Amino acid sequence: MAPASSQQEAHWLIQMTNRRRRVAMVLYGSLPFDTRVKREARALASAGYEVTVYDTDWLMREVNNLQGIRRVSVTKVPIRRRASKTHLLRFWIAAIRALLSRRGQIDIVHAHDLTGLPPAVLLKIVSPRTRLVYDSHELFPEAALDKVSKVAYLAFLVLELLCGLFVDRVITVGPLIASVLQRRIHAPTEVVMNVPDVHGIRERLKAVPTCQPTEIHRPVRIAYSGNVLLYRGYEELVSAAEILKQNSPGRYEFWIIGGGPFLERLQAIVKERGLEEMFVFTGQVSFEELISKTAQCDLAVGLYGKIRNNNLAVPNKLFEYMMLGIPMIFTRLTQSLPILQRVGAVVVSNPIISEELAEAIRTLSEDTELRRKISEKSQELVRSRFNWGRESEKLLRVYRGLE
């Protein structure tokens, strides 16, 4: 007669093969507004996994288009207080309680960023059979070093090293970040880039909206879409707008598409400079609204500052602009530069010089042929290489390796 432990193990294996694998994603953020997490959750749900996302309620109008995915908001966090250590600790406690209440019903816990990792690790300790995936959207300790202090960097680095001892697989957004994480966490690592889910967008909107570069006979619309955050060049953009107003009044219109912690301050700067008539602020919108409004513009900017994570990864904003075929101006970033050069986008210096940016906007808006070439090359590269159809296979490969 087989020992009791062997019988239990055999029974557990039979159960695992006869049902769908259950995934718990931990996200210190809000699922409706996190494009990467939505893409991954949808891909896993489509592949037969049962996906539950444990996230936060941002106390905002949230559009939930999440068929096949269960969402549990374990705590409420105003978006402007997201950086609060108190709110992060409250999220950890609430997420730990929610996960432990279902500890016998979770096969894989998927932690998004270091802010989602501690609750996942505690579940792994209590339930060792649970497999742990660490999905690092950026190098969090380095972000703390650039934006907070060396003390914060060391604290988060120690946290990542300790939590990394329990990680079974690592997913991240680019090869340079992967190389850093591989030195910290001794687990197989896969790069899953932040590229658009063209097929999914087409299903939800019937068609992917695209920019049609033609000669412009009205005010030129310049889009900057996404979260309005520090280190995204907004102050320099306002200064460039001031220069353009002096030289060509009424010719340019800046569309800030999205919300975020820096939005109110940006609106105040625009008002202080007397540039309200040049700026359109949409506030927080769904991803579908964001891409639709961006495609209505004539060109777009991505003014990411010269900090570590910006240089080590390709911003998802670049891929979104490429998908829409919108001619773009982007700051010089290490990992992004080869792609920018390949599509012929306009690259400006980093740190940003407002006069150079203003001239780049003026020149690109007046060169219809250049805008057309950037648009065509960008869309072709998304179709052939930088698309979610290719990248989602890497995600599923990670999950198949856990079975």
CSV table of C-alpha atoms in Angstrom, one decimal:
chain,number,residue,atom,x,y,z
A,1,MET,CA,0.0,0.0,0.0
A,2,ALA,CA,1.4,3.4,-1.0
A,3,PRO,CA,2.3,5.8,1.9
A,4,ALA,CA,-0.4,8.5,2.7
A,5,SER,CA,1.8,11.3,1.4
A,6,SER,CA,2.2,9.5,-2.0
A,7,GLN,CA,-1.5,9.0,-2.2
A,8,GLN,CA,-2.1,12.7,-1.5
A,9,GLU,CA,0.4,13.7,-4.1
A,10,ALA,CA,-1.2,11.5,-6.7
A,11,HIS,CA,-4.6,12.8,-5.9
A,12,TRP,CA,-3.3,16.4,-6.2
A,13,LEU,CA,-1.8,15.6,-9.6
A,14,ILE,CA,-5.0,14.1,-10.9
A,15,GLN,CA,-6.9,17.2,-9.8
A,16,MET,CA,-4.4,19.4,-11.6
A,17,THR,CA,-4.8,17.6,-14.9
A,18,ASN,CA,-8.6,17.6,-14.8
A,19,ARG,CA,-9.2,21.3,-14.3
A,20,ARG,CA,-8.2,24.7,-15.5
A,21,ARG,CA,-5.1,26.2,-13.8
A,22,ARG,CA,-6.0,29.1,-11.5
A,23,VAL,CA,-3.9,32.3,-11.7
A,24,ALA,CA,-3.9,35.1,-9.1
A,25,MET,CA,-2.4,38.4,-10.4
A,26,VAL,CA,-1.3,40.9,-7.8
A,27,LEU,CA,-1.3,44.5,-9.0
A,28,TYR,CA,-0.7,47.7,-7.0
A,29,GLY,CA,-2.6,49.7,-9.6
A,30,SER,CA,-6.0,49.6,-11.3
A,31,LEU,CA,-6.6,46.9,-13.9
A,32,PRO,CA,-8.8,48.9,-16.3
A,33,PHE,CA,-5.9,51.4,-16.7
A,34,ASP,CA,-2.9,49.0,-16.8
A,35,THR,CA,-2.6,48.0,-20.5
A,36,ARG,CA,0.2,45.5,-19.9
A,37,VAL,CA,-1.7,43.6,-17.2
A,38,LYS,CA,-4.9,43.6,-19.2
A,39,ARG,CA,-3.0,42.1,-22.2
A,40,GLU,CA,-1.4,39.4,-20.2
A,41,ALA,CA,-4.6,38.5,-18.3
A,42,ARG,CA,-6.6,38.3,-21.5
A,43,ALA,CA,-3.9,36.1,-23.2
A,44,LEU,CA,-3.9,33.7,-20.2
A,45,ALA,CA,-7.7,33.6,-20.1
A,46,SER,CA,-7.9,32.9,-23.8
A,47,ALA,CA,-5.4,30.0,-23.3
A,48,GLY,CA,-7.7,28.4,-20.7
A,49,TYR,CA,-6.4,29.7,-17.4
A,50,GLU,CA,-8.8,31.1,-14.7
A,51,VAL,CA,-7.4,34.6,-14.0
A,52,THR,CA,-8.2,36.7,-10.9
A,53,VAL,CA,-6.6,40.1,-10.6
A,54,TYR,CA,-6.2,41.6,-7.1
A,55,ASP,CA,-5.8,45.3,-7.5
A,56,THR,CA,-6.7,48.7,-6.1
A,57,ASP,CA,-9.8,50.9,-6.7
A,58,TRP,CA,-8.5,54.3,-7.8
A,59,LEU,CA,-11.9,56.0,-6.9
A,60,MET,CA,-12.3,57.0,-10.5
A,61,ARG,CA,-14.6,56.2,-13.4
A,62,GLU,CA,-13.3,52.9,-14.5
A,63,VAL,CA,-14.3,51.2,-17.7
A,64,ASN,CA,-14.3,47.4,-17.2
A,65,ASN,CA,-14.0,45.5,-20.5
A,66,LEU,CA,-12.5,42.4,-19.0
A,67,GLN,CA,-14.5,39.4,-20.2
A,68,GLY,CA,-13.3,36.1,-18.7
A,69,ILE,CA,-11.2,37.9,-16.0
A,70,ARG,CA,-12.3,38.2,-12.4
A,71,ARG,CA,-11.2,41.4,-10.6
A,72,VAL,CA,-11.0,41.9,-6.9
A,73,SER,CA,-10.1,45.4,-5.7
A,74,VAL,CA,-8.7,44.8,-2.2
A,75,THR,CA,-8.3,48.4,-1.1
A,76,LYS,CA,-9.0,52.0,-2.3
A,77,VAL,CA,-6.2,54.3,-3.3
A,78,PRO,CA,-6.7,57.8,-4.7
A,79,ILE,CA,-4.4,58.0,-7.8
A,80,ARG,CA,-2.6,61.0,-6.4
A,81,ARG,CA,-1.7,59.0,-3.3
A,82,ARG,CA,-0.4,56.0,-5.1
A,83,ALA,CA,3.2,56.8,-4.1
A,84,SER,CA,2.2,56.8,-0.4
A,85,LYS,CA,4.1,54.2,1.7
A,86,THR,CA,1.0,54.0,3.9
A,87,HIS,CA,-1.3,53.1,1.0
A,88,LEU,CA,1.3,50.5,-0.3
A,89,LEU,CA,1.4,48.9,3.1
A,90,ARG,CA,-2.4,48.8,3.3
A,91,PHE,CA,-2.5,47.2,-0.1
A,92,TRP,CA,0.0,44.5,1.0
A,93,ILE,CA,-2.0,43.7,4.1
A,94,ALA,CA,-5.3,43.5,2.1
A,95,ALA,CA,-3.8,41.5,-0.7
A,96,ILE,CA,-2.2,39.0,1.7
A,97,ARG,CA,-5.6,38.5,3.4
A,98,ALA,CA,-7.3,38.0,0.1
A,99,LEU,CA,-4.7,35.6,-1.2
A,100,LEU,CA,-4.5,33.5,2.0
A,101,SER,CA,-8.3,33.2,2.0
A,102,ARG,CA,-7.9,31.3,-1.3
A,103,ARG,CA,-4.5,29.7,-0.7
A,104,GLY,CA,-5.8,26.2,-1.6
A,105,GLN,CA,-7.4,27.5,-4.8
A,106,ILE,CA,-4.4,29.2,-6.5
A,107,ASP,CA,-1.9,27.4,-8.7
A,108,ILE,CA,0.1,30.3,-10.0
A,109,VAL,CA,0.6,33.7,-8.4
A,110,HIS,CA,1.7,36.4,-10.8
A,111,ALA,CA,3.2,39.5,-9.1
A,112,HIS,CA,3.3,42.7,-11.2
A,113,ASP,CA,6.3,44.8,-10.2
A,114,LEU,CA,8.0,44.8,-6.8
A,115,THR,CA,5.0,46.5,-5.3
A,116,GLY,CA,3.0,43.3,-5.9
A,117,LEU,CA,5.7,40.8,-4.9
A,118,PRO,CA,5.6,40.6,-1.1
A,119,PRO,CA,2.0,39.4,-0.9
A,120,ALA,CA,2.8,36.8,-3.6
A,121,VAL,CA,5.9,35.6,-1.7
A,122,LEU,CA,3.9,35.2,1.6
A,123,LEU,CA,1.4,33.0,-0.3
A,124,LYS,CA,4.3,31.0,-1.7
A,125,ILE,CA,5.7,30.4,1.8
A,126,VAL,CA,2.3,29.3,3.2
A,127,SER,CA,1.5,27.2,0.1
A,128,PRO,CA,4.8,26.0,-1.4
A,129,ARG,CA,3.1,24.2,-4.3
A,130,THR,CA,2.0,27.6,-5.7
A,131,ARG,CA,4.3,28.7,-8.5
A,132,LEU,CA,5.4,32.4,-8.4
A,133,VAL,CA,6.0,34.5,-11.5
A,134,TYR,CA,7.6,37.9,-10.9
A,135,ASP,CA,6.7,40.3,-13.7
A,136,SER,CA,9.0,43.3,-13.4
A,137,HIS,CA,7.7,46.2,-15.6
A,138,GLU,CA,10.8,48.2,-14.6
A,139,LEU,CA,13.7,48.1,-12.2
A,140,PHE,CA,11.9,49.3,-9.1
A,141,PRO,CA,15.0,50.0,-6.9
A,142,GLU,CA,16.6,52.1,-9.7
A,143,ALA,CA,13.3,54.0,-10.0
A,144,ALA,CA,13.5,54.8,-6.3
A,145,LEU,CA,17.1,55.9,-6.7
A,146,ASP,CA,16.2,58.3,-9.5
A,147,LYS,CA,13.0,59.7,-7.9
A,148,VAL,CA,13.4,59.3,-4.2
A,149,SER,CA,16.8,58.6,-2.5
A,150,LYS,CA,19.7,56.2,-2.0
A,151,VAL,CA,18.1,54.9,1.2
A,152,ALA,CA,14.9,54.0,-0.8
A,153,TYR,CA,17.0,52.3,-3.4
A,154,LEU,CA,18.8,50.2,-0.8
A,155,ALA,CA,15.5,49.3,0.9
A,156,PHE,CA,13.8,48.2,-2.3
A,157,LEU,CA,16.9,46.4,-3.5
A,158,VAL,CA,17.1,44.3,-0.3
A,159,LEU,CA,13.3,43.6,-0.6
A,160,GLU,CA,13.8,42.4,-4.2
A,161,LEU,CA,16.7,40.2,-3.3
A,162,LEU,CA,14.9,38.6,-0.4
A,163,CYS,CA,11.7,38.1,-2.3
A,164,GLY,CA,13.6,36.8,-5.3
A,165,LEU,CA,14.6,33.7,-3.3
A,166,PHE,CA,11.0,32.5,-3.7
A,167,VAL,CA,10.5,33.3,-7.4
A,168,ASP,CA,10.1,30.5,-9.9
A,169,ARG,CA,10.0,32.6,-13.2
A,170,VAL,CA,10.9,36.2,-14.1
A,171,ILE,CA,9.2,38.2,-16.8
A,172,THR,CA,10.4,41.6,-17.8
A,173,VAL,CA,10.1,44.2,-20.6
A,174,GLY,CA,13.5,44.3,-22.3
A,175,PRO,CA,16.9,42.6,-22.5
A,176,LEU,CA,18.9,45.2,-20.6
A,177,ILE,CA,16.5,45.0,-17.6
A,178,ALA,CA,16.6,41.2,-17.9
A,179,SER,CA,20.4,41.2,-17.6
A,180,VAL,CA,20.2,43.1,-14.4
A,181,LEU,CA,17.4,40.9,-12.9
A,182,GLN,CA,19.3,37.8,-13.8
A,183,ARG,CA,22.2,38.9,-11.5
A,184,ARG,CA,19.7,39.4,-8.7
A,185,ILE,CA,17.2,36.5,-9.0
A,186,HIS,CA,18.4,33.0,-10.0
A,187,ALA,CA,15.3,32.0,-11.9
A,188,PRO,CA,14.6,31.5,-15.7
A,189,THR,CA,13.9,34.9,-17.2
A,190,GLU,CA,11.8,35.8,-20.3
A,191,VAL,CA,11.5,39.1,-22.1
A,192,VAL,CA,7.9,40.0,-23.0
A,193,MET,CA,7.9,43.5,-24.5
A,194,ASN,CA,5.2,46.1,-24.1
A,195,VAL,CA,3.9,45.9,-27.6
A,196,PRO,CA,0.3,46.5,-28.8
A,197,ASP,CA,-2.4,43.9,-29.0
A,198,VAL,CA,-3.5,44.8,-32.5
A,199,HIS,CA,-5.8,41.8,-32.8
A,200,GLY,CA,-7.6,42.6,-29.5
A,201,ILE,CA,-7.9,46.3,-30.4
A,202,ARG,CA,-9.4,45.4,-33.7
A,203,GLU,CA,-11.9,43.1,-32.1
A,204,ARG,CA,-13.1,45.8,-29.6
A,205,LEU,CA,-13.1,48.8,-32.0
A,206,LYS,CA,-13.8,47.0,-35.3
A,207,ALA,CA,-10.6,48.6,-36.7
A,208,VAL,CA,-7.3,50.0,-35.4
A,209,PRO,CA,-7.5,53.8,-35.8
A,210,THR,CA,-4.6,55.2,-37.7
A,211,CYS,CA,-3.2,58.6,-38.5
A,212,GLN,CA,-3.3,59.7,-42.2
A,213,PRO,CA,-0.4,62.1,-42.8
A,214,THR,CA,-1.6,64.8,-45.3
A,215,GLU,CA,-0.9,68.5,-45.7
A,216,ILE,CA,-2.3,70.3,-42.7
A,217,HIS,CA,-4.6,73.3,-43.3
A,218,ARG,CA,-5.8,73.8,-39.7
A,219,PRO,CA,-4.1,74.1,-36.4
A,220,VAL,CA,-1.5,71.2,-36.0
A,221,ARG,CA,-2.5,68.8,-33.3
A,222,ILE,CA,0.4,67.4,-31.3
A,223,ALA,CA,-0.5,64.4,-29.1
A,224,TYR,CA,1.2,63.4,-25.9
A,225,SER,CA,-0.8,60.4,-24.5
A,226,GLY,CA,-0.5,58.2,-21.4
A,227,ASN,CA,0.1,58.8,-17.7
A,228,VAL,CA,1.1,62.4,-16.9
A,229,LEU,CA,4.1,61.8,-14.7
A,230,LEU,CA,7.3,63.5,-13.8
A,231,TYR,CA,10.4,62.9,-16.0
A,232,ARG,CA,8.2,63.0,-19.1
A,233,GLY,CA,9.3,66.4,-20.4
A,234,TYR,CA,6.1,68.3,-19.8
A,235,GLU,CA,7.7,71.5,-18.6
A,236,GLU,CA,9.9,71.5,-21.7
A,237,LEU,CA,6.9,70.9,-23.9
A,238,VAL,CA,5.2,73.9,-22.4
A,239,SER,CA,8.3,76.0,-23.1
A,240,ALA,CA,8.3,74.8,-26.7
A,241,ALA,CA,4.6,75.7,-27.0
A,242,GLU,CA,5.5,79.2,-25.8
A,243,ILE,CA,8.2,79.5,-28.5
A,244,LEU,CA,5.8,78.3,-31.2
A,245,LYS,CA,3.1,80.7,-30.1
A,246,GLN,CA,5.5,83.6,-30.5
A,247,ASN,CA,6.5,82.6,-34.0
A,248,SER,CA,3.3,81.1,-35.3
A,249,PRO,CA,0.3,82.1,-33.1
A,250,GLY,CA,-2.8,79.9,-33.6
A,251,ARG,CA,-0.9,77.3,-35.6
A,252,TYR,CA,-0.3,74.6,-32.9
A,253,GLU,CA,-2.6,72.7,-30.5
A,254,PHE,CA,-1.3,70.3,-27.8
A,255,TRP,CA,-3.4,67.4,-26.8
A,256,ILE,CA,-2.6,65.9,-23.4
A,257,ILE,CA,-4.4,62.6,-23.5
A,258,GLY,CA,-4.6,60.9,-20.1
A,259,GLY,CA,-4.4,61.6,-16.5
A,260,GLY,CA,-1.9,61.2,-13.7
A,261,PRO,CA,-0.2,62.7,-10.6
A,262,PHE,CA,1.4,65.5,-12.5
A,263,LEU,CA,-1.7,66.6,-14.5
A,264,GLU,CA,-2.9,69.3,-12.1
A,265,ARG,CA,0.6,70.8,-11.8
A,266,LEU,CA,0.9,70.8,-15.6
A,267,GLN,CA,-2.4,72.5,-16.0
A,268,ALA,CA,-1.3,75.1,-13.5
A,269,ILE,CA,1.9,75.7,-15.5
A,270,VAL,CA,0.0,76.1,-18.7
A,271,LYS,CA,-2.3,78.7,-17.0
A,272,GLU,CA,0.6,80.6,-15.5
A,273,ARG,CA,2.2,80.9,-19.0
A,274,GLY,CA,-1.1,82.1,-20.6
A,275,LEU,CA,-1.2,79.1,-23.0
A,276,GLU,CA,-4.7,77.7,-22.2
A,277,GLU,CA,-5.9,78.1,-25.8
A,278,MET,CA,-3.0,75.9,-27.0
A,279,PHE,CA,-3.7,72.9,-24.8
A,280,VAL,CA,-6.5,70.3,-24.7
A,281,PHE,CA,-6.6,68.1,-21.5
A,282,THR,CA,-8.8,65.0,-21.8
A,283,GLY,CA,-8.2,63.7,-18.3
A,284,GLN,CA,-8.1,60.0,-17.6
A,285,VAL,CA,-9.6,57.9,-20.4
A,286,SER,CA,-9.8,54.2,-21.3
A,287,PHE,CA,-7.1,52.7,-23.5
A,288,GLU,CA,-9.5,52.5,-26.4
A,289,GLU,CA,-10.3,56.3,-26.1
A,290,LEU,CA,-6.7,57.1,-25.7
A,291,ILE,CA,-5.7,55.5,-29.0
A,292,SER,CA,-8.7,56.9,-30.8
A,293,LYS,CA,-8.0,60.4,-29.7
A,294,THR,CA,-4.2,60.1,-30.4
A,295,ALA,CA,-4.9,58.9,-34.0
A,296,GLN,CA,-6.9,62.1,-34.6
A,297,CYS,CA,-3.7,64.1,-34.1
A,298,ASP,CA,-1.1,65.0,-36.7
A,299,LEU,CA,2.0,64.1,-34.8
A,300,ALA,CA,3.0,62.9,-31.4
A,301,VAL,CA,5.8,63.4,-28.8
A,302,GLY,CA,7.4,61.1,-26.3
A,303,LEU,CA,9.7,63.1,-24.1
A,304,TYR,CA,11.0,60.6,-21.6
A,305,GLY,CA,13.8,61.9,-19.3
A,306,LYS,CA,17.2,60.5,-19.1
A,307,ILE,CA,16.8,58.2,-16.1
A,308,ARG,CA,17.8,54.6,-15.7
A,309,ASN,CA,14.5,52.7,-16.5
A,310,ASN,CA,13.7,55.0,-19.5
A,311,ASN,CA,17.1,54.1,-21.0
A,312,LEU,CA,16.9,50.4,-20.2
A,313,ALA,CA,13.5,49.6,-21.8
A,314,VAL,CA,11.5,50.7,-24.8
A,315,PRO,CA,8.5,52.8,-23.6
A,316,ASN,CA,5.2,51.2,-24.6
A,317,LYS,CA,4.2,54.7,-25.8
A,318,LEU,CA,6.7,54.3,-28.7
A,319,PHE,CA,5.0,51.1,-29.8
A,320,GLU,CA,1.5,52.6,-29.5
A,321,TYR,CA,2.5,55.5,-31.7
A,322,MET,CA,4.0,53.1,-34.2
A,323,MET,CA,0.8,51.0,-34.3
A,324,LEU,CA,-1.3,54.2,-35.0
A,325,GLY,CA,1.2,55.3,-37.7
A,326,ILE,CA,1.4,58.7,-36.1
A,327,PRO,CA,4.7,60.6,-37.0
A,328,MET,CA,6.6,61.1,-33.8
A,329,ILE,CA,9.3,63.1,-32.0
A,330,PHE,CA,11.1,61.1,-29.3
A,331,THR,CA,13.9,61.8,-26.9
A,332,ARG,CA,17.2,59.9,-27.4
A,333,LEU,CA,17.1,56.7,-25.2
A,334,THR,CA,19.5,53.8,-25.3
A,335,GLN,CA,17.2,50.9,-25.9
A,336,SER,CA,14.7,52.9,-28.1
A,337,LEU,CA,17.2,54.6,-30.5
A,338,PRO,CA,17.6,51.7,-32.9
A,339,ILE,CA,13.9,51.4,-33.4
A,340,LEU,CA,13.5,55.2,-33.8
A,341,GLN,CA,16.2,55.3,-36.4
A,342,ARG,CA,14.7,52.3,-38.3
A,343,VAL,CA,11.4,54.1,-38.7
A,344,GLY,CA,12.9,57.5,-39.4
A,345,ALA,CA,11.4,59.2,-36.4
A,346,VAL,CA,12.7,62.6,-35.3
A,347,VAL,CA,15.0,62.2,-32.3
A,348,VAL,CA,15.8,65.1,-30.0
A,349,SER,CA,18.5,65.5,-27.4
A,350,ASN,CA,18.2,64.2,-23.9
A,351,PRO,CA,18.1,66.3,-21.6
A,352,ILE,CA,15.5,68.2,-23.7
A,353,ILE,CA,16.2,71.6,-25.1
A,354,SER,CA,12.9,73.5,-25.6
A,355,GLU,CA,14.2,75.4,-28.7
A,356,GLU,CA,15.2,72.2,-30.4
A,357,LEU,CA,11.9,70.6,-29.6
A,358,ALA,CA,9.9,73.6,-31.0
A,359,GLU,CA,12.0,73.5,-34.2
A,360,ALA,CA,11.4,69.7,-34.5
A,361,ILE,CA,7.7,70.2,-34.2
A,362,ARG,CA,7.6,72.9,-36.7
A,363,THR,CA,9.8,71.0,-39.2
A,364,LEU,CA,7.9,67.7,-38.9
A,365,SER,CA,4.5,69.4,-39.2
A,366,GLU,CA,5.6,71.0,-42.5
A,367,ASP,CA,7.2,67.9,-44.1
A,368,THR,CA,4.3,65.8,-45.3
A,369,GLU,CA,6.5,63.3,-47.1
A,370,LEU,CA,8.6,62.6,-44.0
A,371,ARG,CA,5.5,62.1,-41.9
A,372,ARG,CA,4.1,59.7,-44.4
A,373,LYS,CA,7.4,57.6,-44.4
A,374,ILE,CA,7.5,57.5,-40.6
A,375,SER,CA,3.8,56.4,-40.6
A,376,GLU,CA,4.3,53.6,-43.1
A,377,LYS,CA,7.6,52.2,-41.7
A,378,SER,CA,6.1,52.3,-38.1
A,379,GLN,CA,3.0,50.3,-39.0
A,380,GLU,CA,5.0,47.8,-41.1
A,381,LEU,CA,7.4,47.1,-38.2
A,382,VAL,CA,4.4,46.5,-35.8
A,383,ARG,CA,2.8,44.1,-38.2
A,384,SER,CA,6.0,42.2,-38.8
A,385,ARG,CA,7.8,42.2,-35.4
A,386,PHE,CA,6.5,44.3,-32.5
A,387,ASN,CA,3.1,42.9,-31.9
A,388,TRP,CA,1.3,41.0,-29.1
A,389,GLY,CA,0.7,37.9,-31.2
A,390,ARG,CA,4.5,37.2,-31.1
A,391,GLU,CA,5.1,38.4,-27.5
A,392,SER,CA,2.1,36.6,-26.0
A,393,GLU,CA,3.6,33.3,-27.1
A,394,LYS,CA,6.6,34.0,-24.8
A,395,LEU,CA,4.2,34.6,-21.9
A,396,LEU,CA,2.4,31.3,-22.5
A,397,ARG,CA,5.8,29.5,-22.8
A,398,VAL,CA,6.6,30.7,-19.3
A,399,TYR,CA,3.3,29.3,-18.0
A,400,ARG,CA,3.7,26.0,-19.8
A,401,GLY,CA,7.1,25.7,-18.1
A,402,LEU,CA,5.4,25.9,-14.7
A,403,GLU,CA,3.2,22.8,-15.3
